GROMACS .gro file of C-alpha atoms in nm:
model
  368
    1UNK     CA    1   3.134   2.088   1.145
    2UNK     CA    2   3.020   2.195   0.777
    3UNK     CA    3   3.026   2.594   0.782
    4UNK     CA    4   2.638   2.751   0.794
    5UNK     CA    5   2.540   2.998   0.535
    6UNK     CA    6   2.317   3.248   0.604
    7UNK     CA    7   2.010   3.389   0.367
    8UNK     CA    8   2.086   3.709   0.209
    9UNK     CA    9   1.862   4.035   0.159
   10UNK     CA   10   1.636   3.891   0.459
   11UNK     CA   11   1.431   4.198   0.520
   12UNK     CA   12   1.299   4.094   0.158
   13UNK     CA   13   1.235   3.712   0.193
   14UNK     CA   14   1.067   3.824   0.552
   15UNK     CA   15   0.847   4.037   0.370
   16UNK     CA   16   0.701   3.781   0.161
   17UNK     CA   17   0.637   3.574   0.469
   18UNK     CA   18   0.380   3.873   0.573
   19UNK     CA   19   0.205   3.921   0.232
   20UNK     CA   20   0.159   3.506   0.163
   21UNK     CA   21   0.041   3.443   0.550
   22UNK     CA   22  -0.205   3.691   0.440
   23UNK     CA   23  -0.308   3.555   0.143
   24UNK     CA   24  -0.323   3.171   0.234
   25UNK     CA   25  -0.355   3.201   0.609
   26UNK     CA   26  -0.696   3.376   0.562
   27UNK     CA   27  -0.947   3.079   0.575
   28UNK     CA   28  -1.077   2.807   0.787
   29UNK     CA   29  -0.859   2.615   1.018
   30UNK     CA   30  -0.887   2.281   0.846
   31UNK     CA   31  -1.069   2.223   0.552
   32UNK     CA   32  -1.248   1.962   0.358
   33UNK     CA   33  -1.149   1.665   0.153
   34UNK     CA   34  -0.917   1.545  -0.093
   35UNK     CA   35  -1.165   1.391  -0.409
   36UNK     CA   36  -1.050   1.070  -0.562
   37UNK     CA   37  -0.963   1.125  -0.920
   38UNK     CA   38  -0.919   0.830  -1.129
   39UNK     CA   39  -0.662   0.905  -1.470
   40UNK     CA   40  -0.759   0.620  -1.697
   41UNK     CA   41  -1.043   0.820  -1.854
   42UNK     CA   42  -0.802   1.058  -2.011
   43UNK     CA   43  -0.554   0.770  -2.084
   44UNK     CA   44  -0.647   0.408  -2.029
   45UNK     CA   45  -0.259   0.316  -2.051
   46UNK     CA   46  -0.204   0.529  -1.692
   47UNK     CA   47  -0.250   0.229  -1.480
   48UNK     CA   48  -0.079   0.090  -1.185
   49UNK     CA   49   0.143  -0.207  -1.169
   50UNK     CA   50  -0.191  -0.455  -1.166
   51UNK     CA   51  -0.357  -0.245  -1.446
   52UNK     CA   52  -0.621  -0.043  -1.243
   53UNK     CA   53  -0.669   0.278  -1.228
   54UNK     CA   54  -0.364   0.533  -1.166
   55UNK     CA   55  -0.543   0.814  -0.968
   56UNK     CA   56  -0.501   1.112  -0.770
   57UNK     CA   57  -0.647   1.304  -0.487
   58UNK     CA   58  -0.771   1.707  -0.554
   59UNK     CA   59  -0.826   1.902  -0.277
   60UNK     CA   60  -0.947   2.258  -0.499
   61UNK     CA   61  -0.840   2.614  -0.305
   62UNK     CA   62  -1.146   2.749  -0.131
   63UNK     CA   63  -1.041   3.104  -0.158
   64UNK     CA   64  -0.951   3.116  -0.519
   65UNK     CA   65  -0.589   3.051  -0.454
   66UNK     CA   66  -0.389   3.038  -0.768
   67UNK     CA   67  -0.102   2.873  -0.649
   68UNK     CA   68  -0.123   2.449  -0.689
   69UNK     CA   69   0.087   2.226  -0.524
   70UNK     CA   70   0.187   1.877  -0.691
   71UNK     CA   71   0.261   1.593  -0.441
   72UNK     CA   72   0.443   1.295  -0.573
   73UNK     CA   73   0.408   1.030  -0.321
   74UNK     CA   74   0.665   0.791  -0.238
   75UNK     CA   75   0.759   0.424  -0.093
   76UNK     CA   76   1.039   0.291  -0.282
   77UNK     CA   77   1.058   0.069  -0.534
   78UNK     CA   78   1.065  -0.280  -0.723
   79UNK     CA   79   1.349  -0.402  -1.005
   80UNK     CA   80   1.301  -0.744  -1.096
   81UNK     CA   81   1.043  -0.956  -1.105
   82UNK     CA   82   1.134  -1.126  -0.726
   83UNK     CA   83   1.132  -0.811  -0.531
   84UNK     CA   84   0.811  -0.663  -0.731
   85UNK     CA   85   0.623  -0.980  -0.578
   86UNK     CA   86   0.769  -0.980  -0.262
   87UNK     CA   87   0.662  -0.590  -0.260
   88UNK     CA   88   0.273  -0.729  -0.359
   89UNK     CA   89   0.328  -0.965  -0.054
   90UNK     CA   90   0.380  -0.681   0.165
   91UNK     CA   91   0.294  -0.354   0.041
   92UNK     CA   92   0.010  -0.419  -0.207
   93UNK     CA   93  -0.137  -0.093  -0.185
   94UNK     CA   94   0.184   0.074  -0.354
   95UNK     CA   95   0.092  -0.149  -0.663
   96UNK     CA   96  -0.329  -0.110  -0.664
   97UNK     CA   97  -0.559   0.126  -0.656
   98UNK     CA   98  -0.845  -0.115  -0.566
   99UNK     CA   99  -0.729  -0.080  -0.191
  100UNK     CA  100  -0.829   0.316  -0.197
  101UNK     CA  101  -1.058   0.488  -0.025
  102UNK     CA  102  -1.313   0.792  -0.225
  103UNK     CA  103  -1.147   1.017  -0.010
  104UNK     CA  104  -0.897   1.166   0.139
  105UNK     CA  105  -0.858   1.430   0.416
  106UNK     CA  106  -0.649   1.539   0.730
  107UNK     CA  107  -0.758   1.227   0.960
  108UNK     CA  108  -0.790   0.944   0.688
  109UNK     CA  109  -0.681   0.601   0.807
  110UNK     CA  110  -0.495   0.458   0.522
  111UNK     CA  111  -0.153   0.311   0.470
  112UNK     CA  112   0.135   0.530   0.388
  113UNK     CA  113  -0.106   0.838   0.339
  114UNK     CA  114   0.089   1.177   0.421
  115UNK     CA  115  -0.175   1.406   0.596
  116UNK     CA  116   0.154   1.650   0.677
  117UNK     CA  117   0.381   1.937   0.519
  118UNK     CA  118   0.297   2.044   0.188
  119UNK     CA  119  -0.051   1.836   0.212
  120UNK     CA  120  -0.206   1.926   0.544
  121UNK     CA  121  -0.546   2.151   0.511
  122UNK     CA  122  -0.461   2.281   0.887
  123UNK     CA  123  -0.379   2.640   0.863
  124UNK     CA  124  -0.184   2.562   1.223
  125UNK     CA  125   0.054   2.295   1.051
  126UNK     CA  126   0.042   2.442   0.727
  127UNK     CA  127  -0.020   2.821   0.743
  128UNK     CA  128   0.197   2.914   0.422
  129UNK     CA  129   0.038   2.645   0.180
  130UNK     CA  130  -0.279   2.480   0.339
  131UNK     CA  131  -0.521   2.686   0.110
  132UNK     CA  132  -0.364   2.635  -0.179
  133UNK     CA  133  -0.475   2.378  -0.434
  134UNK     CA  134  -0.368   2.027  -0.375
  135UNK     CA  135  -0.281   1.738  -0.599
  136UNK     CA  136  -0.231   1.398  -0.394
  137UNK     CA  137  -0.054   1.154  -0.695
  138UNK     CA  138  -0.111   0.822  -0.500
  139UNK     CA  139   0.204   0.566  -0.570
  140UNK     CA  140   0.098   0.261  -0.705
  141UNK     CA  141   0.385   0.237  -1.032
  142UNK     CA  142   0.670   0.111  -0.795
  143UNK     CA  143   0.945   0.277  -1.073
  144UNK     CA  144   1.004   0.644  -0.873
  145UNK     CA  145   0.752   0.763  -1.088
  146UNK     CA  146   0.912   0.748  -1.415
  147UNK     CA  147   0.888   0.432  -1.522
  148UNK     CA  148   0.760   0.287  -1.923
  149UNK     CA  149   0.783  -0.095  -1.972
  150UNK     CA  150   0.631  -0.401  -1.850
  151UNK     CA  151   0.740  -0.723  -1.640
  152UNK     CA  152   0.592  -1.030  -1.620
  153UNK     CA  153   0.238  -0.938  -1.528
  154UNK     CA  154   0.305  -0.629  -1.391
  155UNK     CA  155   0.358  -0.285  -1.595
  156UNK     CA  156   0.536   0.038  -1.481
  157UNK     CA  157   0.364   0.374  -1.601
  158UNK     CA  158   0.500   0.649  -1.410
  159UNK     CA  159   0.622   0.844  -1.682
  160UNK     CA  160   0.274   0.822  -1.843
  161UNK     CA  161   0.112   0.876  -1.530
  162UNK     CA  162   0.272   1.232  -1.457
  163UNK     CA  163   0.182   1.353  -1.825
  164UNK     CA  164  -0.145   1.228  -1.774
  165UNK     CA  165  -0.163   1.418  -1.505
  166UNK     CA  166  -0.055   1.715  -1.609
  167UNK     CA  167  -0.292   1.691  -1.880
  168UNK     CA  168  -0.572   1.623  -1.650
  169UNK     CA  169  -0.511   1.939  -1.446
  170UNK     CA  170  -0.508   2.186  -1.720
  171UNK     CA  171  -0.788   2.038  -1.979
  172UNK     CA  172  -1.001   1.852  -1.758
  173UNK     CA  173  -1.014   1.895  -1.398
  174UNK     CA  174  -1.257   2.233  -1.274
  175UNK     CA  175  -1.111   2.458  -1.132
  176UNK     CA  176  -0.772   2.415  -1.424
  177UNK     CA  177  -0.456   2.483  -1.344
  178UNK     CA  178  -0.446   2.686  -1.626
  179UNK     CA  179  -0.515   3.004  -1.372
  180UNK     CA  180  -0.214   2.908  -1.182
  181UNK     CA  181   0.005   3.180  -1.116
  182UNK     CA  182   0.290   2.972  -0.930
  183UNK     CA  183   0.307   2.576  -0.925
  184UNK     CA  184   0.521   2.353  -0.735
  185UNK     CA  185   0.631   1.984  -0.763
  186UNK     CA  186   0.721   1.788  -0.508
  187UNK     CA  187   0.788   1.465  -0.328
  188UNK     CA  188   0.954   1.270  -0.068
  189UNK     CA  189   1.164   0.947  -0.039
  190UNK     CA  190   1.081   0.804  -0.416
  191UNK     CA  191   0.869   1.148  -0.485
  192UNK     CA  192   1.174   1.277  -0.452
  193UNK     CA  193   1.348   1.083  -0.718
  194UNK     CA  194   1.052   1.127  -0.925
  195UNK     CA  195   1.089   1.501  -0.863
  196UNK     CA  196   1.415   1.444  -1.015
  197UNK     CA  197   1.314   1.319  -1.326
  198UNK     CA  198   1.015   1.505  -1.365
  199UNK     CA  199   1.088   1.839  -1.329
  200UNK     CA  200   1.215   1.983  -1.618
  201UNK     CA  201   0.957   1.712  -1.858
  202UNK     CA  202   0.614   1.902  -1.605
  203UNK     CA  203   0.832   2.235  -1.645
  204UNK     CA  204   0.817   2.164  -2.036
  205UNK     CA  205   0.459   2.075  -2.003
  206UNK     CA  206   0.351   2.335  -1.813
  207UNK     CA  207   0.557   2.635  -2.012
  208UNK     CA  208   0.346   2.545  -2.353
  209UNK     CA  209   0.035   2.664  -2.211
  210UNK     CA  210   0.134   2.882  -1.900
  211UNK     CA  211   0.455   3.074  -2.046
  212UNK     CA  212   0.416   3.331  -1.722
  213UNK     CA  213   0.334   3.073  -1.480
  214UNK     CA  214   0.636   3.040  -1.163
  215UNK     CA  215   0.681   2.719  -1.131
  216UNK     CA  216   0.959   2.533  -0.902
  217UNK     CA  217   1.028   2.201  -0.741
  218UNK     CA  218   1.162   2.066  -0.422
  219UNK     CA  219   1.294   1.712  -0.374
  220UNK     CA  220   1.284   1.615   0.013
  221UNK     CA  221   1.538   1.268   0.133
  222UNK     CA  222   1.585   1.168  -0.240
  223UNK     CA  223   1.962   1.285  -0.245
  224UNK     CA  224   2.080   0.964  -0.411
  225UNK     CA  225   2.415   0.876  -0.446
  226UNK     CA  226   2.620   0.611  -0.575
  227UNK     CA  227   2.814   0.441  -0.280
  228UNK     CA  228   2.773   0.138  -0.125
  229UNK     CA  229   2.482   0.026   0.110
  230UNK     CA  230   2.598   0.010   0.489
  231UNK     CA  231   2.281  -0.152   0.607
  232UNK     CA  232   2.122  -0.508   0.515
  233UNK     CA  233   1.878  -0.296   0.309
  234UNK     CA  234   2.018  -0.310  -0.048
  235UNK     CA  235   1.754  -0.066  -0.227
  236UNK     CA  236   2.004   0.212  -0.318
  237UNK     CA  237   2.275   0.036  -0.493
  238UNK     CA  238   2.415   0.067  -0.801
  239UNK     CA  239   2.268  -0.263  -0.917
  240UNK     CA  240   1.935  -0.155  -0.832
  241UNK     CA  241   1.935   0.178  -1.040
  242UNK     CA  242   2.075  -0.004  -1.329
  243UNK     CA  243   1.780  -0.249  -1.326
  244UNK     CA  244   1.588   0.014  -1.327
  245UNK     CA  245   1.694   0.133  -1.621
  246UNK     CA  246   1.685  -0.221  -1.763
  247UNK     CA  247   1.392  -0.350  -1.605
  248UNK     CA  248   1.118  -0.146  -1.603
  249UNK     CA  249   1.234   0.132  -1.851
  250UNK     CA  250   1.289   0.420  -1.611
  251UNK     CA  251   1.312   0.752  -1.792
  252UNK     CA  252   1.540   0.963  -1.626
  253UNK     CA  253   1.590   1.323  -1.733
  254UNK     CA  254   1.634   1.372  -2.094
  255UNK     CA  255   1.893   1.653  -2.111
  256UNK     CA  256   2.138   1.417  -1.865
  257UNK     CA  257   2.062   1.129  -2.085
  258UNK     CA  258   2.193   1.296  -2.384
  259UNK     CA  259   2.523   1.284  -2.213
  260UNK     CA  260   2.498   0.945  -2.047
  261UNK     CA  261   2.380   0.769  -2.355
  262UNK     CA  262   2.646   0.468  -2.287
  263UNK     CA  263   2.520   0.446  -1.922
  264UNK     CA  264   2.206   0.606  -1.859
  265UNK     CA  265   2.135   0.455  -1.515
  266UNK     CA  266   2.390   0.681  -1.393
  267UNK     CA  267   2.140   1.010  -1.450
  268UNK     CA  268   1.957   0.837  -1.142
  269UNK     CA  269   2.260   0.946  -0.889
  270UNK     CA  270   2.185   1.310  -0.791
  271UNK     CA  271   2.521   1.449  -0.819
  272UNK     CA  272   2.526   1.329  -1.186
  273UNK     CA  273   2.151   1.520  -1.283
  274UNK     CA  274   2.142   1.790  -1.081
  275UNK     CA  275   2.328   2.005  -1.318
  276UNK     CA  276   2.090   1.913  -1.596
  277UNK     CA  277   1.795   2.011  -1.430
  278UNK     CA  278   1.699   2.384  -1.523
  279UNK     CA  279   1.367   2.401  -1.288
  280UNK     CA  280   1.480   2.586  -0.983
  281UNK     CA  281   1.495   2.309  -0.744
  282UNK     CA  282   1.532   2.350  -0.362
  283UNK     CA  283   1.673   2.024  -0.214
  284UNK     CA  284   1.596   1.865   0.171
  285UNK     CA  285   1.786   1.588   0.266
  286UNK     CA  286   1.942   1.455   0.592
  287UNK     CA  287   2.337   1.473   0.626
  288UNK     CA  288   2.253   1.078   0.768
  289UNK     CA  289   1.975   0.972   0.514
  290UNK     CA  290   1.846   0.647   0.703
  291UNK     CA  291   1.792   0.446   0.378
  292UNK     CA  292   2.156   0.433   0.318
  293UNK     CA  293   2.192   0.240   0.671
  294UNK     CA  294   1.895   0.037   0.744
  295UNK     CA  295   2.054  -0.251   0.972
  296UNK     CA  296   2.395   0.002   1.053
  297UNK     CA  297   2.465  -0.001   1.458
  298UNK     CA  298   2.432   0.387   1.494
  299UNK     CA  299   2.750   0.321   1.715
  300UNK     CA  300   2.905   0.240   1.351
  301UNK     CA  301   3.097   0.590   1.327
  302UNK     CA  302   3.246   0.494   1.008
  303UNK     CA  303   2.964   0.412   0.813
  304UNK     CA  304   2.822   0.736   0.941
  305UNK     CA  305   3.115   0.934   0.901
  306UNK     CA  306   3.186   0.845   0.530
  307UNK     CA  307   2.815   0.907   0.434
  308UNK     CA  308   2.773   1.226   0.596
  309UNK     CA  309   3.115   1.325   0.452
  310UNK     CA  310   2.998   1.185   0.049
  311UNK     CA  311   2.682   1.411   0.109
  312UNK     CA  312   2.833   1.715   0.214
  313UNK     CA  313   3.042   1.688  -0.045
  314UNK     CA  314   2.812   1.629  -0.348
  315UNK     CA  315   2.578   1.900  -0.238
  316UNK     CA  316   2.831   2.156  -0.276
  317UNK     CA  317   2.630   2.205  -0.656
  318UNK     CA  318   2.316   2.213  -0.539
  319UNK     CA  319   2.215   2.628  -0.531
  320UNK     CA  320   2.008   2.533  -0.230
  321UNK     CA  321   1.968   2.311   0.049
  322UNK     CA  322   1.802   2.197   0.402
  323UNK     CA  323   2.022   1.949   0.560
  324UNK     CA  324   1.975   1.860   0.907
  325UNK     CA  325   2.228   1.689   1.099
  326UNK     CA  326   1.977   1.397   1.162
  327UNK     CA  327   1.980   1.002   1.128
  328UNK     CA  328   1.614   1.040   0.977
  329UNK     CA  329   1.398   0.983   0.644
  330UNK     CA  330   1.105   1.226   0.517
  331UNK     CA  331   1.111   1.646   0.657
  332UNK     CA  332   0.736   1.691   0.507
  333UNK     CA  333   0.624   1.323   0.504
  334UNK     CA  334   0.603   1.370   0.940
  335UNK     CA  335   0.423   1.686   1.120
  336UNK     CA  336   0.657   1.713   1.360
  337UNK     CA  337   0.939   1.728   1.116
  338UNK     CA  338   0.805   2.002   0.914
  339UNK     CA  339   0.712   2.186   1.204
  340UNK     CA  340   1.006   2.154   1.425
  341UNK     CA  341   1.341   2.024   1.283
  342UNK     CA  342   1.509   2.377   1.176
  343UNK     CA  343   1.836   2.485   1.065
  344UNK     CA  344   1.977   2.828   1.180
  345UNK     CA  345   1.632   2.834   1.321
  346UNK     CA  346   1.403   2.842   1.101
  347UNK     CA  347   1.115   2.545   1.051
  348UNK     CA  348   1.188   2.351   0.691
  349UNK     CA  349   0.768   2.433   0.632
  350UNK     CA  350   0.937   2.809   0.666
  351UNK     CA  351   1.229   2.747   0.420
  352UNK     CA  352   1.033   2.607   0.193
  353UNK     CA  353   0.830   2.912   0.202
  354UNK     CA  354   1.102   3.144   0.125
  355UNK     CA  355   1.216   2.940  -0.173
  356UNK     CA  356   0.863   2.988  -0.325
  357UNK     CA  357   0.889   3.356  -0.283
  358UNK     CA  358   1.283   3.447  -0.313
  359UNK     CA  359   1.413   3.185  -0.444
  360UNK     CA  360   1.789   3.311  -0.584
  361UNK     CA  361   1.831   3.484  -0.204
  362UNK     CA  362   1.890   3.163  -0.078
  363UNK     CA  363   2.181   2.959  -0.017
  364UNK     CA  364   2.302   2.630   0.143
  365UNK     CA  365   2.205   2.570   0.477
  366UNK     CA  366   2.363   2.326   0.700
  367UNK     CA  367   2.354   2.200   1.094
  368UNK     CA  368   2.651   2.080   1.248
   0.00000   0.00000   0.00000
């Protein structure tokens, strides 16, 4: 068993879970819908793989929040030309956004849409955050969100996308994020891996016109790390990430680049970034991230055993961290996840809460 750390000064991280349940906890029990936003107005080169439309969904604070949440969606990934059209074949609407509905809201029936953690507008599943203002960035780039080149017939704008984006929110889109007081970044599976790469390139963004704005990120399952794959599913290799870099441009963080500039694919292990990354960043990750053995026998101890044991001991940098002792993927992307799985007892929804509010209290936090 990994040894647990426990939170210090908790009387003041418990505090700020009165004053914040007060402030966002104050409104309707669910409320209204996410608006379809599309980004090629501001910049007709922020396009999906297929060329349409990148978009995102807004769901504006009805209380005047000033706190704005920014949700970068995930569902892996394509690298070559074969597996980006075997990815069309089966998951076209990661590629499109012709397939999207107007709106969005708590009980939409689409594919791959996550109604939970960070997102939900249900002050019962989301008491801490559901009033704040919501940004939905749907995945359609199929490059972790940080992509800038083109393949065949298909092109990969994440990069462009995000500053887009960010644009979008503070010069265009009413109410602007420009009265945000706090703003966080986020995403799960490959929002995570965006998160990554993004944070510090928004955090740069953002500082230029919001100097006094808080703003922090949290990357949930998107530990990545550079072992083999124990399953049949070969989507996190080494091979992969450098075709990435090859393939479709990926831009991974510039201040790791700098140091990586004979092998740059290498910034996409976590291990090797984290320590370039100067946005406070809280990480969630299982100790048994599923990816890493789709097709493993759970009975496979050894597989299990060496993964668990690489993770524990690459997240010994990371300042801190929500690790369950699961065989899962996702903590936000399911309710009952968010909700339920805790460590040392307390809810991730919770932890995540007490990262926003005391952020260098916190340490790692493991189950065993």
């Amino acid at each position: 068993d990994f040894p647990a750390y426990r939170m210090e000064n908790n009387k003041i991280s418990l505090l700020g879970v009165v004053i914040l349940l007060v402030t966002y906890a104050n409104g309707q029990v669910s409320r209204g819908n996410f608006i379809r936003v599309p980004l090629t107005a501001l910049d007709p080169l922020a396009t999906c793989n297929d060329g349409s439309p990148a978009t995102y969904f807004f769901r504006p604070s009805t209380t005047g929040s000033t706190l704005w949440t920014i949700y970068q969606e995930g569902g892996g990934f394509c690298y070559d030309e074969p597996s980006c059209a075997d990815r069309w074949e089966q998951t076209q609407h990661f590629m499109t956004s012709t397939l999207l509905p107007e709106i969005l809201n708590d009980t939409t029936s689409s594919p791959d849409v996550n109604h939970w953690g960070i997102n939900a507008g249900d002050e019962v599943d989301n008491p801490y955050f559901y009033e704040a203002n919501q940004v939905y960035l749907w995945y359609c780039t199929s490059d972790c969100h940080a992509g800038n080149a083109s393949l065949g017939k298909w092109t990969f704008n994440g990069k462009r996308v995000i500053k887009t984006l960010i644009d979008h929110l503070l010069h265009v889109q009413s109410p602007s994020m420009t009265s945000a007081t706090q703003i966080i970044l986020t995403g799960f599976s490959a929002g995570a891996l965006g998160t990554w790469q993004n944070a510090d390139f928004v955090g740069e963004m953002i500082a230029k016109e919001l100097p006094n704005t808080d703003y922090r990120a949290y990357a949930d399952s998107g530990w990545l790390m550079d072992i083999p794959n124990y399953g049949t599913n070969d989507n996190v290799t080494r091979a992969q990430w450098q075709a990435l870099h090859s393939n479709i441009g990926m831009v991974f963080d510039e201040s790791c680049t700098q140091n990586y500039e004979d092998e740059i694919w290498k910034c996409g292990f976590s291990a090797v970034v984290y320590p370039y990354i100067s946005t406070p960043l809280f990480v969630a990750g299982y100790q048994y991230d599923s990816p890493f053995l789709d097709g493993t026998p759970i009975t496979d101890t050894k597989a299990l055993l060496v993964l668990r044991e690489k993770f524990l001991e690459e997240t010994t940098i990371a300042q801190t961290l929500f690790s369950p002792n699961c065989y899962m993927h996702g903590i936000e992307a399911y309710n009952t996840r968010w909700n339920v799985i805790t460590v040392q007892n307390v809810s991730f929804k919770t932890r995540v809460l007490l990262v926003l509010v005391r952020f260098d209290t916190l340490k790692k936090e493991y189950s065993s």
